[in-house]
Amino acid sequence: MRSWNVPALPSLPGSAPLPTLHDTATGSKHVTDVSRGGQLYVCGITPYDATHLGHASTYLAFDTLGRIWRDAGVEVTYVQNTTDVDDPLLERARDTGVDWRELAASQTDLFRSDMEHLGVIPPDHFVAVTDVVDDVARSVSALLESSFAYRVDTPDSSAGDDVYFDVDRAGQETLWHLGIESRLDPETMMRFFRERGGDPDRDGKRNALDPLLWRAARDGEPSWPTVLGEGRPGWHIECTVIALEHLSLPLSVNGGGSDLIFPHHEMSAGHGTALTGETFSSLYAHAGMVAYEGEKMSKSLGNLVKVSELVASGVDPRAVRLALLQHHYRSDWEWFDDDVTASIARITHWVAWAADATPGAEATPLVAALRDALADDLDTPNAVAAVERAVVEDVPPTSVDVDAVHALLGIDLRA
Ligand code: ZN
C-alpha cells in the first residue's frame, strides 16, 4: 500500500552511538540489536478515526528511533500495518452508515497526511491487513497442522469454524510463554484481555486467554475466500504475518503504544515463535498514553485532539511535533491546549537563531548533545532542552547545528 512522502534528511558529520532502549520484556535498557540492520515493526492504526496526539506521539517515538539509528549508520527496515478490517472499524461504519472500506480509506488518507505534516519518515512497507488475508489464512493453517491452533464450534457461521491459538501448548513446546513480554500476573492478563478485544468467555476454548486467529464468515460481515474457507483474520496474527513477510527474526524492536503490551504484542510474539521456532523480537518498546481533560485520549471517550484539526486551524506542524517531543515517549502525560502556543513561540525563536547560521563542516557540542540524549532511550526532552539552551544563550549556530535539529528532531528550521 502507498505510504507517504519521505521528508528531507540531512546527513551529519560523524555518527551517533548505537541507541539503548527500554525493553518491556526485561524492564531494563539494552543496546538495540542491529546485527542484521534495524528491523523495526510498529503496530499501525485501526483507521476508523483521525490520528489523535496519542497516536502521533507513538509514531514520533519510533520515528526518533529510526533517525538516531540512521545517524549511527544503521540500515533501517521499517514495517507498519494498518488494521483496515476489524470489529471497531465495522461497528463505526455501521453506526455512521458509511461503507467500511470508504471509512478505512479516508481515515488512512488522513493518517498519511498527518504523518507527512509531522515530518515522520514513512515505513518501507506500509501494509493493509486486507492485502494479506490469504497469507494469514495459510499461516493459521500451518498452526492448525502443528497443533498450536484448534477449531472452536461456530454454529452462527455457515463457513466453518473460528480458529484459536493454544497458549498452553505453545508455552510448553516453544521458546515463547505467556508473560514472556508483558511480565503480567494472570489476573491483570485476564483484565486486559477482556478490555482489549479478547473473548475469555467464549465456549469451547481450551484456555480463556487463547486469542482468535481466524474468524469464520458471519452474515453481514466482510470475508474473503481462503484455504480456511470464507473468513477474516484475528488481530494479533496479522502483525505476525506482516512482520514475517518483510523482516527477519528476531526483530530488533517491536513497538507500539503501551496498551498493546498485552495481549497484542505477547500474542503476536507467540504466533511468530510457534510458526518459526524463533524468538520473535529481541526488544519490545512501548510509548505512554496521552491524556486530555483528565482522561486518557481515546476514541471511546471522544476526548481527542487531532493533528489534522490543529494543522487545519493554522498551527505550524513543527510546533505540534515540538510539543510532542517535549515529553519522554515512555511517560504518560496530559496535553493542555496552551502547550502548542508555547511551542509556536519556541519555534519562532529557534528559526530566528538558525537564520544566523554560518557554514560548518564539523560536529559541534550541540550535535553531540543531541546524539547522546536520543541514544539514551530516545530522551527527546533532553535533546529539546539542549537546543533551547543554545538558543537562549545565543550560541552562534553553524549549518551543522541546523541540520542536526532537522535530521535528529525532524524540525526543519530553514522552512
Ligand atoms: Zn500489531
CSV table of C-alpha atoms and ligand atoms in Angstrom, one decimal:
chain,number,residue,atom,x,y,z
A,1,MET,CA,0.0,0.0,0.0
A,2,ARG,CA,1.2,3.6,-0.7
A,3,SER,CA,2.8,5.2,2.4
A,4,TRP,CA,3.6,8.9,2.3
A,5,ASN,CA,6.3,11.3,1.1
A,6,VAL,CA,9.8,10.9,2.5
A,7,PRO,CA,10.9,14.1,4.3
A,8,ALA,CA,14.4,15.6,3.6
A,9,LEU,CA,17.0,14.0,5.9
A,10,PRO,CA,20.4,15.9,6.0
A,11,SER,CA,23.4,13.7,6.8
A,12,LEU,CA,25.7,14.8,9.6
A,13,PRO,CA,29.4,14.6,10.1
A,14,GLY,CA,30.5,11.8,12.5
A,15,SER,CA,27.9,9.4,13.9
A,16,ALA,CA,25.7,8.7,16.9
A,17,PRO,CA,26.4,5.9,19.3
A,18,LEU,CA,24.1,2.9,18.9
A,19,PRO,CA,20.9,3.7,20.9
A,20,THR,CA,19.8,1.9,24.0
A,21,LEU,CA,16.1,1.4,24.5
A,22,HIS,CA,13.9,0.3,27.5
A,23,ASP,CA,12.7,-3.2,26.9
A,24,THR,CA,9.3,-4.0,28.3
A,25,ALA,CA,10.2,-7.8,28.4
A,26,THR,CA,13.1,-7.3,30.8
A,27,GLY,CA,12.3,-3.9,32.4
A,28,SER,CA,15.7,-2.6,31.6
A,29,LYS,CA,17.6,-0.7,29.0
A,30,HIS,CA,19.5,-2.5,26.3
A,31,VAL,CA,21.6,-1.5,23.3
A,32,THR,CA,19.3,-2.3,20.3
A,33,ASP,CA,20.4,-5.4,18.3
A,34,VAL,CA,21.1,-4.2,14.8
A,35,SER,CA,23.4,-7.0,13.7
A,36,ARG,CA,21.0,-7.6,10.7
A,37,GLY,CA,20.1,-3.9,10.4
A,38,GLY,CA,17.4,-2.1,12.2
A,39,GLN,CA,14.5,-4.5,11.9
A,40,LEU,CA,11.6,-2.4,13.1
A,41,TYR,CA,7.9,-3.4,13.3
A,42,VAL,CA,5.5,-0.8,14.7
A,43,CYS,CA,1.8,-1.6,15.0
A,44,GLY,CA,-0.3,0.7,13.0
A,45,ILE,CA,-3.7,2.3,13.3
A,46,THR,CA,-7.2,0.9,13.0
A,47,PRO,CA,-8.4,3.5,10.6
A,48,TYR,CA,-11.8,4.5,11.9
A,49,ASP,CA,-11.0,7.9,13.4
A,50,ALA,CA,-8.3,10.5,12.6
A,51,THR,CA,-4.9,10.5,14.2
A,52,HIS,CA,-5.0,11.9,17.6
A,53,LEU,CA,-2.0,13.2,19.5
A,54,GLY,CA,-1.7,9.9,21.4
A,55,HIS,CA,-1.1,8.1,18.1
A,56,ALA,CA,1.1,10.8,16.8
A,57,SER,CA,3.3,10.7,19.9
A,58,THR,CA,3.8,6.9,19.5
A,59,TYR,CA,4.8,7.2,15.8
A,60,LEU,CA,7.1,10.1,16.6
A,61,ALA,CA,8.9,8.0,19.2
A,62,PHE,CA,9.7,5.3,16.6
A,63,ASP,CA,10.5,8.0,14.1
A,64,THR,CA,13.1,9.2,16.5
A,65,LEU,CA,14.5,5.7,16.8
A,66,GLY,CA,14.7,5.5,13.0
A,67,ARG,CA,16.5,8.8,12.9
A,68,ILE,CA,19.1,8.0,15.6
A,69,TRP,CA,19.7,4.6,14.0
A,70,ARG,CA,20.3,6.1,10.6
A,71,ASP,CA,22.7,8.7,12.1
A,72,ALA,CA,24.5,5.8,13.7
A,73,GLY,CA,24.9,4.2,10.3
A,74,VAL,CA,22.3,1.5,10.7
A,75,GLU,CA,20.3,0.4,7.7
A,76,VAL,CA,16.7,0.5,8.8
A,77,THR,CA,13.8,-1.6,7.5
A,78,TYR,CA,10.6,-0.3,8.9
A,79,VAL,CA,7.3,-2.1,8.6
A,80,GLN,CA,3.9,-0.9,9.8
A,81,ASN,CA,0.4,-2.4,9.3
A,82,THR,CA,-3.0,-0.8,9.0
A,83,THR,CA,-5.8,-2.8,10.6
A,84,ASP,CA,-8.3,-2.0,7.9
A,85,VAL,CA,-10.8,-4.7,8.8
A,86,ASP,CA,-11.6,-5.2,12.5
A,87,ASP,CA,-14.6,-5.1,14.8
A,88,PRO,CA,-14.3,-1.4,15.9
A,89,LEU,CA,-14.0,-0.3,12.3
A,90,LEU,CA,-17.0,-2.3,11.2
A,91,GLU,CA,-19.0,-1.0,14.2
A,92,ARG,CA,-18.2,2.6,13.4
A,93,ALA,CA,-19.1,2.1,9.8
A,94,ARG,CA,-22.4,0.6,10.8
A,95,ASP,CA,-23.2,3.4,13.3
A,96,THR,CA,-22.4,6.1,10.8
A,97,GLY,CA,-23.9,4.5,7.7
A,98,VAL,CA,-20.5,4.7,5.8
A,99,ASP,CA,-19.2,1.7,3.9
A,100,TRP,CA,-16.3,0.2,6.0
A,101,ARG,CA,-13.9,0.3,3.0
A,102,GLU,CA,-14.6,4.0,2.5
A,103,LEU,CA,-14.2,4.7,6.2
A,104,ALA,CA,-10.9,2.9,6.3
A,105,ALA,CA,-9.6,4.5,3.1
A,106,SER,CA,-10.5,8.0,4.2
A,107,GLN,CA,-9.0,7.6,7.6
A,108,THR,CA,-5.8,6.0,6.3
A,109,ASP,CA,-5.5,9.0,3.9
A,110,LEU,CA,-5.8,11.4,6.9
A,111,PHE,CA,-3.2,9.4,8.8
A,112,ARG,CA,-0.8,9.7,5.8
A,113,SER,CA,-1.4,13.4,5.7
A,114,ASP,CA,-0.9,13.8,9.5
A,115,MET,CA,2.4,11.8,9.3
A,116,GLU,CA,3.6,13.9,6.4
A,117,HIS,CA,2.8,17.1,8.2
A,118,LEU,CA,4.7,15.9,11.3
A,119,GLY,CA,7.7,15.0,9.1
A,120,VAL,CA,7.6,11.3,10.1
A,121,ILE,CA,9.8,9.1,7.9
A,122,PRO,CA,7.4,6.6,6.3
A,123,PRO,CA,7.7,2.8,6.7
A,124,ASP,CA,9.4,0.9,3.9
A,125,HIS,CA,6.4,-1.4,3.9
A,126,PHE,CA,3.0,0.0,4.9
A,127,VAL,CA,0.7,-3.0,4.7
A,128,ALA,CA,-3.1,-3.2,4.8
A,129,VAL,CA,-4.4,-6.3,6.5
A,130,THR,CA,-6.9,-6.7,3.7
A,131,ASP,CA,-3.9,-7.2,1.4
A,132,VAL,CA,-2.6,-10.2,3.3
A,133,VAL,CA,-5.7,-12.2,4.2
A,134,ASP,CA,-4.5,-15.2,2.1
A,135,ASP,CA,-1.1,-15.1,3.8
A,136,VAL,CA,-2.8,-15.0,7.2
A,137,ALA,CA,-5.1,-18.0,6.3
A,138,ARG,CA,-2.0,-20.0,5.2
A,139,SER,CA,-0.2,-19.2,8.5
A,140,VAL,CA,-3.3,-20.2,10.5
A,141,SER,CA,-3.5,-23.5,8.5
A,142,ALA,CA,0.2,-24.1,9.4
A,143,LEU,CA,-0.6,-23.5,13.1
A,144,LEU,CA,-3.6,-26.0,12.9
A,145,GLU,CA,-1.3,-28.6,11.3
A,146,SER,CA,1.3,-28.2,14.0
A,147,SER,CA,-1.4,-28.3,16.7
A,148,PHE,CA,-0.7,-24.8,18.0
A,149,ALA,CA,-4.2,-23.9,16.9
A,150,TYR,CA,-7.6,-25.5,17.1
A,151,ARG,CA,-11.1,-25.0,15.9
A,152,VAL,CA,-14.0,-23.9,18.1
A,153,ASP,CA,-17.5,-24.9,17.1
A,154,THR,CA,-19.1,-21.9,15.4
A,155,PRO,CA,-22.8,-22.5,14.9
A,156,ASP,CA,-23.6,-18.9,13.7
A,157,SER,CA,-21.3,-19.3,10.7
A,158,SER,CA,-22.0,-21.4,7.6
A,159,ALA,CA,-18.4,-21.0,6.5
A,160,GLY,CA,-16.7,-23.3,9.0
A,161,ASP,CA,-15.3,-22.7,12.5
A,162,ASP,CA,-13.3,-20.0,14.2
A,163,VAL,CA,-9.7,-20.9,15.0
A,164,TYR,CA,-7.9,-20.1,18.2
A,165,PHE,CA,-4.3,-20.2,19.4
A,166,ASP,CA,-3.4,-22.7,22.1
A,167,VAL,CA,-1.3,-20.6,24.5
A,168,ASP,CA,-0.7,-23.5,26.9
A,169,ARG,CA,0.7,-25.8,24.1
A,170,ALA,CA,2.8,-23.0,22.7
A,171,GLY,CA,4.0,-22.3,26.2
A,172,GLN,CA,5.1,-25.9,26.7
A,173,GLU,CA,6.6,-26.6,23.3
A,174,THR,CA,8.3,-23.4,22.1
A,175,LEU,CA,10.6,-20.7,23.4
A,176,TRP,CA,7.6,-18.5,24.0
A,177,HIS,CA,5.3,-18.5,27.1
A,178,LEU,CA,2.6,-16.2,28.5
A,179,GLY,CA,4.3,-13.4,30.3
A,180,ILE,CA,7.5,-13.5,28.3
A,181,GLU,CA,7.0,-9.9,27.1
A,182,SER,CA,4.3,-8.4,29.4
A,183,ARG,CA,5.5,-9.9,32.7
A,184,LEU,CA,2.0,-9.6,33.9
A,185,ASP,CA,0.2,-11.7,36.6
A,186,PRO,CA,-2.7,-13.9,35.4
A,187,GLU,CA,-5.4,-11.6,36.9
A,188,THR,CA,-4.1,-8.5,35.0
A,189,MET,CA,-3.7,-10.5,31.8
A,190,MET,CA,-7.4,-11.5,32.1
A,191,ARG,CA,-8.5,-8.0,32.7
A,192,PHE,CA,-6.5,-6.6,29.7
A,193,PHE,CA,-7.6,-9.5,27.5
A,194,ARG,CA,-11.3,-8.7,28.3
A,195,GLU,CA,-10.8,-4.9,27.9
A,196,ARG,CA,-8.8,-5.1,24.7
A,197,GLY,CA,-10.8,-7.2,22.3
A,198,GLY,CA,-10.4,-10.7,23.8
A,199,ASP,CA,-13.3,-13.1,24.4
A,200,PRO,CA,-12.4,-15.0,27.6
A,201,ASP,CA,-16.0,-16.3,27.9
A,202,ARG,CA,-16.2,-18.0,24.5
A,203,ASP,CA,-17.4,-21.6,24.9
A,204,GLY,CA,-15.1,-24.3,23.7
A,205,LYS,CA,-11.8,-22.6,24.3
A,206,ARG,CA,-9.0,-24.6,26.0
A,207,ASN,CA,-7.7,-21.6,27.9
A,208,ALA,CA,-9.8,-18.4,28.4
A,209,LEU,CA,-6.8,-16.4,27.2
A,210,ASP,CA,-6.5,-18.2,23.9
A,211,PRO,CA,-6.7,-15.5,21.2
A,212,LEU,CA,-8.7,-15.6,18.0
A,213,LEU,CA,-6.6,-16.4,14.9
A,214,TRP,CA,-9.4,-16.7,12.3
A,215,ARG,CA,-13.0,-15.6,12.3
A,216,ALA,CA,-15.2,-17.7,10.0
A,217,ALA,CA,-17.6,-15.5,7.9
A,218,ARG,CA,-20.8,-14.2,9.5
A,219,ASP,CA,-23.8,-12.7,7.7
A,220,GLY,CA,-23.3,-9.0,7.0
A,221,GLU,CA,-19.5,-9.1,7.8
A,222,PRO,CA,-16.7,-8.8,5.2
A,223,SER,CA,-14.9,-12.0,4.4
A,224,TRP,CA,-12.5,-13.5,1.9
A,225,PRO,CA,-12.3,-16.9,0.3
A,226,THR,CA,-9.2,-18.7,1.5
A,227,VAL,CA,-7.7,-22.1,2.3
A,228,LEU,CA,-9.6,-21.9,5.5
A,229,GLY,CA,-12.9,-21.1,3.8
A,230,GLU,CA,-14.6,-17.7,3.9
A,231,GLY,CA,-13.5,-15.5,6.8
A,232,ARG,CA,-11.1,-12.9,8.1
A,233,PRO,CA,-8.0,-12.6,10.3
A,234,GLY,CA,-7.8,-12.3,14.0
A,235,TRP,CA,-6.0,-9.2,15.3
A,236,HIS,CA,-2.6,-10.4,16.6
A,237,ILE,CA,-1.8,-12.8,13.8
A,238,GLU,CA,-2.0,-10.1,11.1
A,239,CYS,CA,1.1,-8.3,12.6
A,240,THR,CA,3.0,-11.6,12.9
A,241,VAL,CA,2.4,-12.5,9.3
A,242,ILE,CA,3.3,-9.0,8.0
A,243,ALA,CA,6.4,-8.9,10.1
A,244,LEU,CA,7.5,-12.3,8.9
A,245,GLU,CA,7.0,-11.3,5.3
A,246,HIS,CA,9.2,-8.2,5.4
A,247,LEU,CA,11.6,-8.6,8.3
A,248,SER,CA,13.9,-11.3,9.8
A,249,LEU,CA,13.6,-12.7,13.3
A,250,PRO,CA,14.3,-11.8,15.9
A,251,LEU,CA,13.1,-8.2,15.2
A,252,SER,CA,15.3,-5.5,16.6
A,253,VAL,CA,12.3,-3.7,18.1
A,254,ASN,CA,8.6,-4.5,18.1
A,255,GLY,CA,6.9,-1.2,19.1
A,256,GLY,CA,3.6,0.4,19.8
A,257,GLY,CA,1.5,2.1,22.4
A,258,SER,CA,1.6,0.7,25.9
A,259,ASP,CA,-2.0,-0.5,25.5
A,260,LEU,CA,-0.5,-3.1,23.1
A,261,ILE,CA,1.7,-4.8,25.7
A,262,PHE,CA,-1.0,-7.3,26.4
A,263,PRO,CA,-2.5,-9.2,24.8
A,264,HIS,CA,-1.4,-7.8,21.4
A,265,HIS,CA,2.4,-8.0,21.4
A,266,GLU,CA,2.5,-11.0,23.6
A,267,MET,CA,0.2,-13.0,21.3
A,268,SER,CA,1.9,-11.7,18.1
A,269,ALA,CA,5.2,-13.0,19.5
A,270,GLY,CA,3.6,-16.3,20.4
A,271,HIS,CA,2.2,-16.8,16.9
A,272,GLY,CA,5.6,-15.9,15.4
A,273,THR,CA,7.5,-18.3,17.6
A,274,ALA,CA,5.0,-21.1,17.0
A,275,LEU,CA,5.3,-20.5,13.2
A,276,THR,CA,9.1,-20.3,13.0
A,277,GLY,CA,10.6,-21.7,16.2
A,278,GLU,CA,12.5,-18.4,16.6
A,279,THR,CA,12.3,-15.7,19.2
A,280,PHE,CA,10.0,-13.0,17.8
A,281,SER,CA,11.7,-9.8,18.9
A,282,SER,CA,14.9,-9.0,20.8
A,283,LEU,CA,13.3,-5.9,22.4
A,284,TYR,CA,9.8,-4.6,23.0
A,285,ALA,CA,9.3,-0.8,23.2
A,286,HIS,CA,6.1,0.9,24.3
A,287,ALA,CA,5.0,4.5,24.2
A,288,GLY,CA,3.0,6.0,27.0
A,289,MET,CA,-0.6,7.2,26.8
A,290,VAL,CA,-1.6,10.8,26.3
A,291,ALA,CA,-4.5,12.3,28.4
A,292,TYR,CA,-6.7,15.3,27.7
A,293,GLU,CA,-9.1,16.9,30.1
A,294,GLY,CA,-8.1,14.5,32.8
A,295,GLU,CA,-8.6,11.2,30.9
A,296,LYS,CA,-6.7,9.1,28.5
A,297,MET,CA,-7.2,10.3,25.0
A,298,SER,CA,-9.4,7.7,23.3
A,299,LYS,CA,-12.0,7.3,20.6
A,300,SER,CA,-14.5,5.8,23.0
A,301,LEU,CA,-14.3,8.8,25.4
A,302,GLY,CA,-14.4,11.2,22.5
A,303,ASN,CA,-11.7,13.5,24.1
A,304,LEU,CA,-9.4,13.5,21.0
A,305,VAL,CA,-7.1,16.3,20.0
A,306,LYS,CA,-6.4,15.7,16.3
A,307,VAL,CA,-3.3,16.6,14.4
A,308,SER,CA,-5.4,17.3,11.3
A,309,GLU,CA,-7.6,19.8,13.2
A,310,LEU,CA,-4.6,21.6,14.8
A,311,VAL,CA,-3.0,21.9,11.3
A,312,ALA,CA,-6.3,23.0,9.7
A,313,SER,CA,-6.6,25.7,12.3
A,314,GLY,CA,-3.3,27.2,11.1
A,315,VAL,CA,-0.9,25.8,13.7
A,316,ASP,CA,2.6,25.2,12.3
A,317,PRO,CA,3.1,21.4,12.3
A,318,ARG,CA,6.6,21.9,13.5
A,319,ALA,CA,5.2,23.3,16.7
A,320,VAL,CA,2.9,20.2,17.1
A,321,ARG,CA,6.0,18.0,16.7
A,322,LEU,CA,8.0,20.0,19.1
A,323,ALA,CA,5.2,20.0,21.7
A,324,LEU,CA,5.1,16.2,21.5
A,325,LEU,CA,8.9,15.8,21.6
A,326,GLN,CA,9.0,17.7,24.9
A,327,HIS,CA,7.6,14.6,26.6
A,328,HIS,CA,9.6,11.4,27.1
A,329,TYR,CA,8.0,8.7,24.9
A,330,ARG,CA,7.6,6.2,27.8
A,331,SER,CA,5.8,8.6,30.2
A,332,ASP,CA,2.1,9.0,30.4
A,333,TRP,CA,1.3,12.7,30.1
A,334,GLU,CA,-1.5,15.2,29.6
A,335,TRP,CA,-2.0,17.6,26.7
A,336,PHE,CA,-3.0,21.1,27.5
A,337,ASP,CA,-4.3,23.5,24.8
A,338,ASP,CA,-1.6,26.1,25.6
A,339,ASP,CA,1.2,23.5,25.0
A,340,VAL,CA,1.1,24.3,21.4
A,341,THR,CA,1.1,28.1,22.0
A,342,ALA,CA,4.3,27.8,23.9
A,343,SER,CA,5.8,25.6,21.1
A,344,ILE,CA,4.8,28.1,18.4
A,345,ALA,CA,6.8,30.8,20.3
A,346,ARG,CA,9.7,28.5,20.8
A,347,ILE,CA,9.8,27.6,17.0
A,348,THR,CA,9.9,31.3,16.2
A,349,HIS,CA,12.9,31.8,18.5
A,350,TRP,CA,14.7,28.7,17.0
A,351,VAL,CA,14.1,29.8,13.5
A,352,ALA,CA,15.5,33.3,14.2
A,353,TRP,CA,18.6,31.7,15.9
A,354,ALA,CA,19.1,29.3,12.9
A,355,ALA,CA,18.9,32.2,10.4
A,356,ASP,CA,22.3,33.4,11.6
A,357,ALA,CA,24.0,30.0,11.0
A,358,THR,CA,27.4,30.1,9.5
A,359,PRO,CA,28.7,27.3,7.2
A,360,GLY,CA,30.1,24.4,9.2
A,361,ALA,CA,31.6,21.0,8.5
A,362,GLU,CA,32.3,19.6,11.9
A,363,ALA,CA,30.0,18.1,14.5
A,364,THR,CA,29.5,20.6,17.3
A,365,PRO,CA,28.9,20.2,21.0
A,366,LEU,CA,25.2,20.7,20.3
A,367,VAL,CA,25.2,17.8,17.8
A,368,ALA,CA,27.0,15.6,20.4
A,369,ALA,CA,24.4,16.6,23.0
A,370,LEU,CA,21.5,15.7,20.7
A,371,ARG,CA,23.1,12.3,19.8
A,372,ASP,CA,23.8,11.4,23.4
A,373,ALA,CA,20.3,12.4,24.5
A,374,LEU,CA,18.5,10.4,21.8
A,375,ALA,CA,20.8,7.4,22.0
A,376,ASP,CA,19.8,7.2,25.7
A,377,ASP,CA,16.3,5.7,25.4
A,378,LEU,CA,15.2,8.4,23.0
A,379,ASP,CA,15.4,11.2,25.5
A,380,THR,CA,13.8,13.9,23.4
A,381,PRO,CA,13.0,16.3,26.3
A,382,ASN,CA,16.8,16.4,27.0
A,383,ALA,CA,17.5,16.9,23.3
A,384,VAL,CA,15.0,19.7,23.1
A,385,ALA,CA,16.5,21.3,26.2
A,386,ALA,CA,19.9,21.2,24.6
A,387,VAL,CA,18.7,23.2,21.6
A,388,GLU,CA,16.8,25.6,23.8
A,389,ARG,CA,19.9,26.3,25.9
A,390,ALA,CA,21.9,27.0,22.7
A,391,VAL,CA,19.2,29.4,21.5
A,392,VAL,CA,18.7,31.1,24.9
A,393,GLU,CA,22.5,31.5,25.4
A,394,ASP,CA,22.7,32.7,21.8
A,395,VAL,CA,25.5,30.2,21.0
A,396,PRO,CA,26.3,31.1,17.3
A,397,PRO,CA,24.9,28.2,15.2
A,398,THR,CA,26.6,26.5,12.3
A,399,SER,CA,24.8,24.9,9.4
A,400,VAL,CA,25.6,21.5,11.0
A,401,ASP,CA,23.6,22.5,14.1
A,402,VAL,CA,20.6,23.4,12.0
A,403,ASP,CA,21.0,20.2,10.0
A,404,ALA,CA,21.2,18.2,13.3
A,405,VAL,CA,17.9,19.7,14.6
A,406,HIS,CA,16.4,18.7,11.2
A,407,ALA,CA,17.9,15.2,10.9
A,408,LEU,CA,17.5,14.1,14.6
A,409,LEU,CA,14.5,16.0,15.8
A,410,GLY,CA,12.7,16.2,12.5
A,411,ILE,CA,12.3,20.0,12.7
A,412,ASP,CA,13.4,22.0,9.7
A,413,LEU,CA,14.3,25.5,10.9
A,414,ARG,CA,15.0,26.7,7.3
A,415,ALA,CA,11.5,26.0,6.1
B,1,ZN,ZN,0.4,-5.2,15.9
